[in-house]
Short mmCIF file of C-alpha atoms in Angstrom, two decimals:
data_model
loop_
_atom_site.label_atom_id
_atom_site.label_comp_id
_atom_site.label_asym_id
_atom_site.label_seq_id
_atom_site.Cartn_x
_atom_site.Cartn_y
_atom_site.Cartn_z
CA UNK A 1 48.91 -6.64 -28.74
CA UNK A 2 46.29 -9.47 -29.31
CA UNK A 3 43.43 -8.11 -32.15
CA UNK A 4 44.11 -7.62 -35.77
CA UNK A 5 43.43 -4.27 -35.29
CA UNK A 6 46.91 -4.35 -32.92
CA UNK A 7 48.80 -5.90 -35.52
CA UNK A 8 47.47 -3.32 -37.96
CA UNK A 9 48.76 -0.47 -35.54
CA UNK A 10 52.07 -1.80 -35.09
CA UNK A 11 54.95 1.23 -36.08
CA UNK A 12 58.01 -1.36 -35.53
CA UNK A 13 59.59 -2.11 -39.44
CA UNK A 14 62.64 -3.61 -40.17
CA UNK A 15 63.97 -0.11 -41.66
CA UNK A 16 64.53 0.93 -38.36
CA UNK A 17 67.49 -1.62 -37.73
CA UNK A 18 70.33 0.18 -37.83
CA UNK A 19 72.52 -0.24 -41.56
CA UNK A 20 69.44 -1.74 -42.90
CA UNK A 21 67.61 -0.44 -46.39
CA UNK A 22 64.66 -1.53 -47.64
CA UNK A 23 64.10 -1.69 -51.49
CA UNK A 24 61.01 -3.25 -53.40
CA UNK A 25 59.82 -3.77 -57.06
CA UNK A 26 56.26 -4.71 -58.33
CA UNK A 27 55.93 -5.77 -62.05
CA UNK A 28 52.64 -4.11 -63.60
CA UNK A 29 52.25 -6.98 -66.04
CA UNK A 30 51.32 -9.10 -63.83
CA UNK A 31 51.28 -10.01 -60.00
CA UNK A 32 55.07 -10.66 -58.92
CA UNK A 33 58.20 -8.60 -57.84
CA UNK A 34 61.44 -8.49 -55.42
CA UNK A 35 62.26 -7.15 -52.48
CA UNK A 36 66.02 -6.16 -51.75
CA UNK A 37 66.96 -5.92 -48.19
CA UNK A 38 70.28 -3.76 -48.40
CA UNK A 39 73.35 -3.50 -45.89
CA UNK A 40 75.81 -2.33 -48.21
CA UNK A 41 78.29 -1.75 -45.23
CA UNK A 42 78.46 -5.51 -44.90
CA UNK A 43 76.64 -7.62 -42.37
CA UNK A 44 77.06 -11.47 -40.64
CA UNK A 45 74.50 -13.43 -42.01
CA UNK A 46 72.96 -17.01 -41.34
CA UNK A 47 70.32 -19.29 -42.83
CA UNK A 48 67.88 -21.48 -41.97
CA UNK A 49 65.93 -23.54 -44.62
CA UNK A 50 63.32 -25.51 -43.06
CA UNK A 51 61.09 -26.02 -45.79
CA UNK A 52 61.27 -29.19 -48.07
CA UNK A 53 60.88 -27.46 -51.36
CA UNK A 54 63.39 -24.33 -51.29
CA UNK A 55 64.61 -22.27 -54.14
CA UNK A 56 67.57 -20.45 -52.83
CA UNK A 57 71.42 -18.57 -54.31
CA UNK A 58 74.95 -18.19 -52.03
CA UNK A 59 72.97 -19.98 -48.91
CA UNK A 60 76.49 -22.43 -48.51
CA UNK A 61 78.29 -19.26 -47.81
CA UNK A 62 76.46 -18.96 -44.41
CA UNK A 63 77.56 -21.78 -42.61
CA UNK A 64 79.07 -20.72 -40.06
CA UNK A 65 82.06 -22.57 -40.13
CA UNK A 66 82.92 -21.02 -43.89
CA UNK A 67 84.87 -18.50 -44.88
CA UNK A 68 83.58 -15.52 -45.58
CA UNK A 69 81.90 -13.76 -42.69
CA UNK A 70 79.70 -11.01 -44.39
CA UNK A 71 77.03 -10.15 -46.89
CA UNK A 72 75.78 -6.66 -48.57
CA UNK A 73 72.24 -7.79 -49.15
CA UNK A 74 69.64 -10.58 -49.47
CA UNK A 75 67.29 -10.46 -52.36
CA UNK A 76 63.37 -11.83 -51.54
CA UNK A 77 61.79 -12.43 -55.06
CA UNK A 78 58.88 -14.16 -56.58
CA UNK A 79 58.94 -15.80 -59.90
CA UNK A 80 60.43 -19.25 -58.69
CA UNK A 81 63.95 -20.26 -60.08
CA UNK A 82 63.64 -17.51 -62.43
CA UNK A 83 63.37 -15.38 -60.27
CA UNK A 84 66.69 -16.03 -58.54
CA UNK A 85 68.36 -13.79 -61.89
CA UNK A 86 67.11 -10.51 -59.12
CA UNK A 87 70.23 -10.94 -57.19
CA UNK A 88 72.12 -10.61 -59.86
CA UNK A 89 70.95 -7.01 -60.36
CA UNK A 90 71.16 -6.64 -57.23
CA UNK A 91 75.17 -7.26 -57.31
CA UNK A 92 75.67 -5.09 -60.11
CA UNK A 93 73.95 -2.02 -58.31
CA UNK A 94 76.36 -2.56 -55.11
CA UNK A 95 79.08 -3.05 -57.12
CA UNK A 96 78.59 0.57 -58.99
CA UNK A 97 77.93 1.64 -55.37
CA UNK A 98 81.25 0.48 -54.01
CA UNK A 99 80.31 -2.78 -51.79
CA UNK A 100 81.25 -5.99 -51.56
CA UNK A 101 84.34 -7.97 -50.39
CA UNK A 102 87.42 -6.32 -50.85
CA UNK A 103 89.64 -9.08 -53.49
CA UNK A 104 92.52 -6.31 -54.33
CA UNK A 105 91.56 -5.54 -58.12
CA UNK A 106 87.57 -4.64 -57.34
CA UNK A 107 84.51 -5.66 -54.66
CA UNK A 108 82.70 -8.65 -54.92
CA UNK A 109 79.08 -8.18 -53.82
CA UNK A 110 77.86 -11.48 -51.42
CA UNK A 111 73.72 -11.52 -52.19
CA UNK A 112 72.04 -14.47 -51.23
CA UNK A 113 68.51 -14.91 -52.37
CA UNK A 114 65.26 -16.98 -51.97
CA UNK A 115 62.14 -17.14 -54.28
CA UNK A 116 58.64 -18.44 -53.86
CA UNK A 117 56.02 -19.71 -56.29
CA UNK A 118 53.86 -17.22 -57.81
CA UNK A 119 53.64 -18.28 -61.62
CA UNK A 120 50.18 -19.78 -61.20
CA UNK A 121 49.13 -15.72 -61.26
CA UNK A 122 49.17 -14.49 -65.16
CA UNK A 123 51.58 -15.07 -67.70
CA UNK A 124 54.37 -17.18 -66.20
CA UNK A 125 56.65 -16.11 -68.58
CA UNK A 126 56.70 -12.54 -66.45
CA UNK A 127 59.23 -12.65 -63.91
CA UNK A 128 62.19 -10.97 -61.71
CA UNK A 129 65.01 -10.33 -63.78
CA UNK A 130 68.20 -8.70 -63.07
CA UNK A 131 67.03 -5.24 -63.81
CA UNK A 132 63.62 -6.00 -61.52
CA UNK A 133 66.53 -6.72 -58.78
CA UNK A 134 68.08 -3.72 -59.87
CA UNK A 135 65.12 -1.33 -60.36
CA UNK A 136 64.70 -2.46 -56.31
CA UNK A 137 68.13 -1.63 -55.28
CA UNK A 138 66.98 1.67 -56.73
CA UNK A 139 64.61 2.11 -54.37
CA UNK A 140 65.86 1.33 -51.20
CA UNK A 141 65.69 3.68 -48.38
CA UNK A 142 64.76 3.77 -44.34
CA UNK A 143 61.08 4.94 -44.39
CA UNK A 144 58.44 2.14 -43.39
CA UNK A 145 58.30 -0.10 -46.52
CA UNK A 146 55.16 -0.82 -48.11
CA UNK A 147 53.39 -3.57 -47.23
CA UNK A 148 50.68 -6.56 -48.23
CA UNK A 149 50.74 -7.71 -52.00
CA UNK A 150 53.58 -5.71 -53.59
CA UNK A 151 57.62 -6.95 -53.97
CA UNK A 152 58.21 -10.48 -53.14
CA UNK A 153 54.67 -10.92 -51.64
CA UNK A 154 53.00 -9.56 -55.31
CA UNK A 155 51.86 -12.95 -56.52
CA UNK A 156 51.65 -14.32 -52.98
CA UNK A 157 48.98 -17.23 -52.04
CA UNK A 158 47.84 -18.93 -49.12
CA UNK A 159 45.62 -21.67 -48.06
CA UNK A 160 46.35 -24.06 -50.81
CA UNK A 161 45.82 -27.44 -49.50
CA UNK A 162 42.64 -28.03 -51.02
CA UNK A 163 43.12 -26.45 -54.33
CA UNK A 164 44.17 -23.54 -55.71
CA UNK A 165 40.38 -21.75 -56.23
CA UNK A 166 39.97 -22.13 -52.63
CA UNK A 167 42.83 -20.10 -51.60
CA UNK A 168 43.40 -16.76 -50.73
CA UNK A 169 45.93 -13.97 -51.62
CA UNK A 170 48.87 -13.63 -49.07
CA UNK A 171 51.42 -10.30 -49.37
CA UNK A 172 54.84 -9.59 -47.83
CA UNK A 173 54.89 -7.26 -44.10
CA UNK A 174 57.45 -6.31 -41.88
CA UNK A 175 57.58 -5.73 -38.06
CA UNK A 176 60.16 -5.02 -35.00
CA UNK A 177 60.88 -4.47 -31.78
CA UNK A 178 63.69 -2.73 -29.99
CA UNK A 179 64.47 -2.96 -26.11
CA UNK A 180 67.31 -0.81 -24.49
CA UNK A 181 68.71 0.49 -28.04
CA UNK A 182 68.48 -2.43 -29.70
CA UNK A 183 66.25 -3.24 -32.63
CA UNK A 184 65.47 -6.43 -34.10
CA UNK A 185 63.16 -6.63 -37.22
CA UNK A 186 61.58 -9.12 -39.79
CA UNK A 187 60.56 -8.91 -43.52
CA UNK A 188 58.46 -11.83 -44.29
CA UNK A 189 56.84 -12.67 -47.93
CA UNK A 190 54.21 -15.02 -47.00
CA UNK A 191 53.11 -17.31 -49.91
CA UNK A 192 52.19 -20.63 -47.52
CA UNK A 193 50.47 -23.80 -48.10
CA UNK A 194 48.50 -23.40 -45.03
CA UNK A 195 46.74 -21.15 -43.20
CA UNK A 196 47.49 -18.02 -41.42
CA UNK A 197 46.46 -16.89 -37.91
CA UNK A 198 46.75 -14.06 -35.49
CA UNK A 199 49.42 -15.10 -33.43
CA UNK A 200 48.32 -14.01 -30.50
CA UNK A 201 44.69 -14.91 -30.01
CA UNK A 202 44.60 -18.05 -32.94
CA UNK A 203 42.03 -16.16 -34.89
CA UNK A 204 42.36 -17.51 -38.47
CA UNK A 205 42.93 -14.61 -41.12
CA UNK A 206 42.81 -16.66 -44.16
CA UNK A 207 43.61 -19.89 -45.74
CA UNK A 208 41.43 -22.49 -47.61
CA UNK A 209 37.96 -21.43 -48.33
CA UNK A 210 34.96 -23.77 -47.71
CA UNK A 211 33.49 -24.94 -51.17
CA UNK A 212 31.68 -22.33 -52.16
CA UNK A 213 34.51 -19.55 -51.36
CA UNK A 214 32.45 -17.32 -48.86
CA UNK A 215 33.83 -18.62 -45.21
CA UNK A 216 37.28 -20.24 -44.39
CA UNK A 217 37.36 -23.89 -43.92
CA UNK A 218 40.16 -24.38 -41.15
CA UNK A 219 42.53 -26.70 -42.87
CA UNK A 220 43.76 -27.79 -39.68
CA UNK A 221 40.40 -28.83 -38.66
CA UNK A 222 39.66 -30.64 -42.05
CA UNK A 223 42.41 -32.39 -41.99
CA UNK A 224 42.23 -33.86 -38.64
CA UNK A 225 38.85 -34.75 -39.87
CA UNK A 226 39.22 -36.92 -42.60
CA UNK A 227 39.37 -34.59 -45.70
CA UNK A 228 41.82 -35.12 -48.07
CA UNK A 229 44.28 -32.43 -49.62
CA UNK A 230 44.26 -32.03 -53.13
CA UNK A 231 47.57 -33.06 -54.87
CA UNK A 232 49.93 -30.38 -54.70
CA UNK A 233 52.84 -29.95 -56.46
CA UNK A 234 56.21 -29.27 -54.77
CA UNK A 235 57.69 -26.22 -54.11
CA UNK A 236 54.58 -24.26 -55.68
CA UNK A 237 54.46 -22.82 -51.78
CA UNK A 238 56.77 -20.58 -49.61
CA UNK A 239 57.16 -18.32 -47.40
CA UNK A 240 60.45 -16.24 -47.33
CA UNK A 241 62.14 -13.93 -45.21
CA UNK A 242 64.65 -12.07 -43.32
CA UNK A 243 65.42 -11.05 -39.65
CA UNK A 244 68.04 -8.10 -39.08
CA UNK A 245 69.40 -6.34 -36.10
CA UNK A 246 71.88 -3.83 -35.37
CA UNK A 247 73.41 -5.94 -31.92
CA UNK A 248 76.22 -6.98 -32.14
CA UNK A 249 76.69 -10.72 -33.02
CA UNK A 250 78.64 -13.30 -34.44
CA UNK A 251 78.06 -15.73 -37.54
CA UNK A 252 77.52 -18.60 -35.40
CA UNK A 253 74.93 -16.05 -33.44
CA UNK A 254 73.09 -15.13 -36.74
CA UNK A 255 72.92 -18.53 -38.10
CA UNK A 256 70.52 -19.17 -34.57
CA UNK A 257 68.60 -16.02 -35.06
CA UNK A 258 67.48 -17.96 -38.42
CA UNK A 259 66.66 -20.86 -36.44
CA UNK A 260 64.74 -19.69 -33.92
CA UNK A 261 62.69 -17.07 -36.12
CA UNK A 262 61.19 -19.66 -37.81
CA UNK A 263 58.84 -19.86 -34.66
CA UNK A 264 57.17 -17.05 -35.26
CA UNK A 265 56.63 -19.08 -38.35
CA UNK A 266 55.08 -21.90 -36.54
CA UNK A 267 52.93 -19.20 -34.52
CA UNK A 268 51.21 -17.69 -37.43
CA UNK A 269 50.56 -20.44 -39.95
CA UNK A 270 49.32 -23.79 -40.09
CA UNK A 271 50.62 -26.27 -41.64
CA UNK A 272 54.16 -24.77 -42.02
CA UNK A 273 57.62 -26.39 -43.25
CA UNK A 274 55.47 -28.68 -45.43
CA UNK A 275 57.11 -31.19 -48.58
CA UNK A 276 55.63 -28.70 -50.94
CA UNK A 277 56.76 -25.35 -48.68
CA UNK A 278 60.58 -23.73 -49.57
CA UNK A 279 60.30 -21.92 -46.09
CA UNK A 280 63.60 -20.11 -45.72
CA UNK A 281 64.53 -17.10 -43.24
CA UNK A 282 67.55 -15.27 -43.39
CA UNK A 283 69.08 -13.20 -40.39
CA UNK A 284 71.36 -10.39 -40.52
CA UNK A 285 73.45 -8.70 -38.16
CA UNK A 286 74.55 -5.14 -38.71
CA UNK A 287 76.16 -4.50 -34.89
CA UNK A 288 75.53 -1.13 -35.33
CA UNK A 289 73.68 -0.15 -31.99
CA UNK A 290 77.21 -1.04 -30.69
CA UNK A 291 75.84 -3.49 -28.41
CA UNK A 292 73.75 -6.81 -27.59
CA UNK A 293 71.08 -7.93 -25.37
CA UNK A 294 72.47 -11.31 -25.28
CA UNK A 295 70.85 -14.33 -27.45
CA UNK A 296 67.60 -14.90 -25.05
CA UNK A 297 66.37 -11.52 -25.63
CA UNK A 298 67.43 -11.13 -29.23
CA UNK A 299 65.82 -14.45 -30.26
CA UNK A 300 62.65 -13.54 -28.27
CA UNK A 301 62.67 -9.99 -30.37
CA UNK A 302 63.03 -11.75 -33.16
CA UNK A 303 60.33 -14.73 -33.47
CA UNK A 304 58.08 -12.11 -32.13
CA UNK A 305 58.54 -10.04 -35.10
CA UNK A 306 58.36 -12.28 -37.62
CA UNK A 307 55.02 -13.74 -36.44
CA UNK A 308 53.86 -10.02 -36.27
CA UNK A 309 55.14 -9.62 -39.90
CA UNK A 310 53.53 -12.76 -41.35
CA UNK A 311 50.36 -11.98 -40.07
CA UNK A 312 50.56 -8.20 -41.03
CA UNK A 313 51.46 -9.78 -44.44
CA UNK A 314 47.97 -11.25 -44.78
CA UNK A 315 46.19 -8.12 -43.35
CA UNK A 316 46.91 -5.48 -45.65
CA UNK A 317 47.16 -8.11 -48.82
CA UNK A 318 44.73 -7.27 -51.68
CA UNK A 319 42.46 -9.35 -53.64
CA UNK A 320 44.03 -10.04 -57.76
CA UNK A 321 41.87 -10.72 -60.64
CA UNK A 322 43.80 -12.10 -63.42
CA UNK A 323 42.20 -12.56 -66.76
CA UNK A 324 40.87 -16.31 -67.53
CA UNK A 325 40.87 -17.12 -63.43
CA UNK A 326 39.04 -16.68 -60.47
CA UNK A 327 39.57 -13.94 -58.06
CA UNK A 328 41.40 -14.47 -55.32
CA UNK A 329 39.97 -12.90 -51.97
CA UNK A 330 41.83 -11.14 -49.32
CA UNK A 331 41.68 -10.92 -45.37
CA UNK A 332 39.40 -7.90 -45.96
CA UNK A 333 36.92 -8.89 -48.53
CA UNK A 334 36.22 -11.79 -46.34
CA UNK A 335 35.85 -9.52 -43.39
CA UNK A 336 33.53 -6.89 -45.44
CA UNK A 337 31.60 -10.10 -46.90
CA UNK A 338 31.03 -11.19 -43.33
CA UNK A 339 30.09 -7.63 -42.40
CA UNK A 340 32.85 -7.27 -39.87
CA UNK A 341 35.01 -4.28 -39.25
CA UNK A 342 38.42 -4.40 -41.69
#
């Protein structure tokens, strides 16, 4: 796998983990939404927050020295704090469904949740709610979710370091792998600072533009030579996630599946874990294959698909034109600007 066109062909999703459902709303009012990543049967969870900037619900929960030991979903939403209220929905529809932690007298559903920055897109006062969260949990099923800028990754943008005009739309994919009956998958809304690459061969997708918006700049590149970043303000950045298998592994286990898939990150954009960045990934183990590949493998599996994710993310992302602003380019309109094959 090394072109875009690879990354385009990829049939892994994170559906196909075993115990895992995939639900997703986009708002028509303007460019946000949530994406509910459902295992109602309960699964061991763990966090990593590497960002500086994070907007995040139930993440204590995780540690893996605390108590409880399973969750029934993680909600992925945009709409910043606000948009945090999508978990709640999200609870209520498990509840009515019969999951959560067994307390004697009814269920609790466990849903943590992280939300990136989208509110520069349209009428800020248009957000995830709890029925948005709800309206998701609605959805959810196994086929191959849909990808690029709907759900979490609606209102996603990239390549913000030297102002917002310059930047480009960003979207939410999903990718996986499985070796010997095991599957290991990713979900990844990818709203970053900086810009994203192929993983594989460091082509850049998109990211800053150069002044006048037709080529990309290379932040990296301006950067190191001289340019200075406009003024950014914190936590207006992000780039969200989750990482699921059906192996069988413990809290401790999941809490380094977090860890580690945030290289996969670190492959596919640039600058990443920034001041202004809330980068968060969440991994969740169903143990449903009835087996494990051990931790080498299964963190291998699962940086891989993330960095196949984020970059799939940015491929199939569309360009938004909101009233009153400038339109924000995709990965393709550059490519059909420059003449080259989408």
């Amino acid at each position: 796998m090394n072109s875009s066109h690879d990354l385009l062909a990829h049939q892994g999703h994170i559906a196909r983990v075993h115990g895992i459902r995939i639900g997703q709303f986009t708002d028509p009012r303007r460019p946000t939404g949530c994406t509910a990543v459902l295992c109602a049967e309960g699964a061991v969870a763990g966090v990593d927050v590497r960002g500086a900037a994070p907007g995040t619900r139930e993440t204590d929960l995780l540690h893996p020295s605390n108590l409880v030991q399973q969750v029934h979903a993680v909600m992925l939403a945009g709409g910043s704090a606000w948009g945090l209220d999508a978990a709640t929905g999200a609870v209520r529809w498990l509840e009515q469904q019969g999951a959560g932690l067994d307390i004697g007298v009814g269920r609790i559903p466990l849903v943590p949740a992280a939300v990136l920055f989208d509110v520069m897109l349209g009428d800020m006062r248009i957000r995830p709610d709890a029925d948005a969260g709800y309206s998701a949990c609605e959805s959810a099923g196994t086929a191959r979710p849909a990808e690029g800028s709907v759900g979490a990754g609606a209102g996603a943008v990239v390549g913000k370091v030297f102002g917002h005009e310059r930047a480009m739309k960003g979207g939410i994919g999903t990718a996986s792998f499985t070796v010997n009956g095991v599957t290991v998958g990713a979900i990844i809304a990818c709203n970053a600072l900086g810009d994203v690459f192929n993983p594989f061969t460091g082509e850049l997708l998109a990211g800053a533009r150069s002044a006048d918006g037709r080529q990309l700049l290379g932040t990296r590149n301006a950067l190191l030579a001289g340019e200075e970043p406009r003024p950014v303000l914190a936590g207006s950045n992000t780039t969200i996630g989750v990482v699921a298998t059906d192996a069988q592994i413990t809290k401790a286990q999941a809490h380094r599946l977090a860890v580690v898939a945030h290289d996969g990150l670190a492959r596919a954009i640039n600058p990443v874990h920034t001041m202004s960045d809330g980068d968060s990934l969440f991994a969740l183990g169903t143990g449903l294959s009835g087996q494990s590949l051990g931790m080498m493998t299964l963190c291998t599996m699962a940086a891989e698909a993330v960095a196949v994710a984020t970059a799939r993310a940015i491929l199939l992302a569309q360009s938004v034109s909101v009233e009153g602003q400038a339109i924000l380019p995709s990965h393709g309109d550059l490519q059909r600007q420059a003449g080259a094959p989408v």
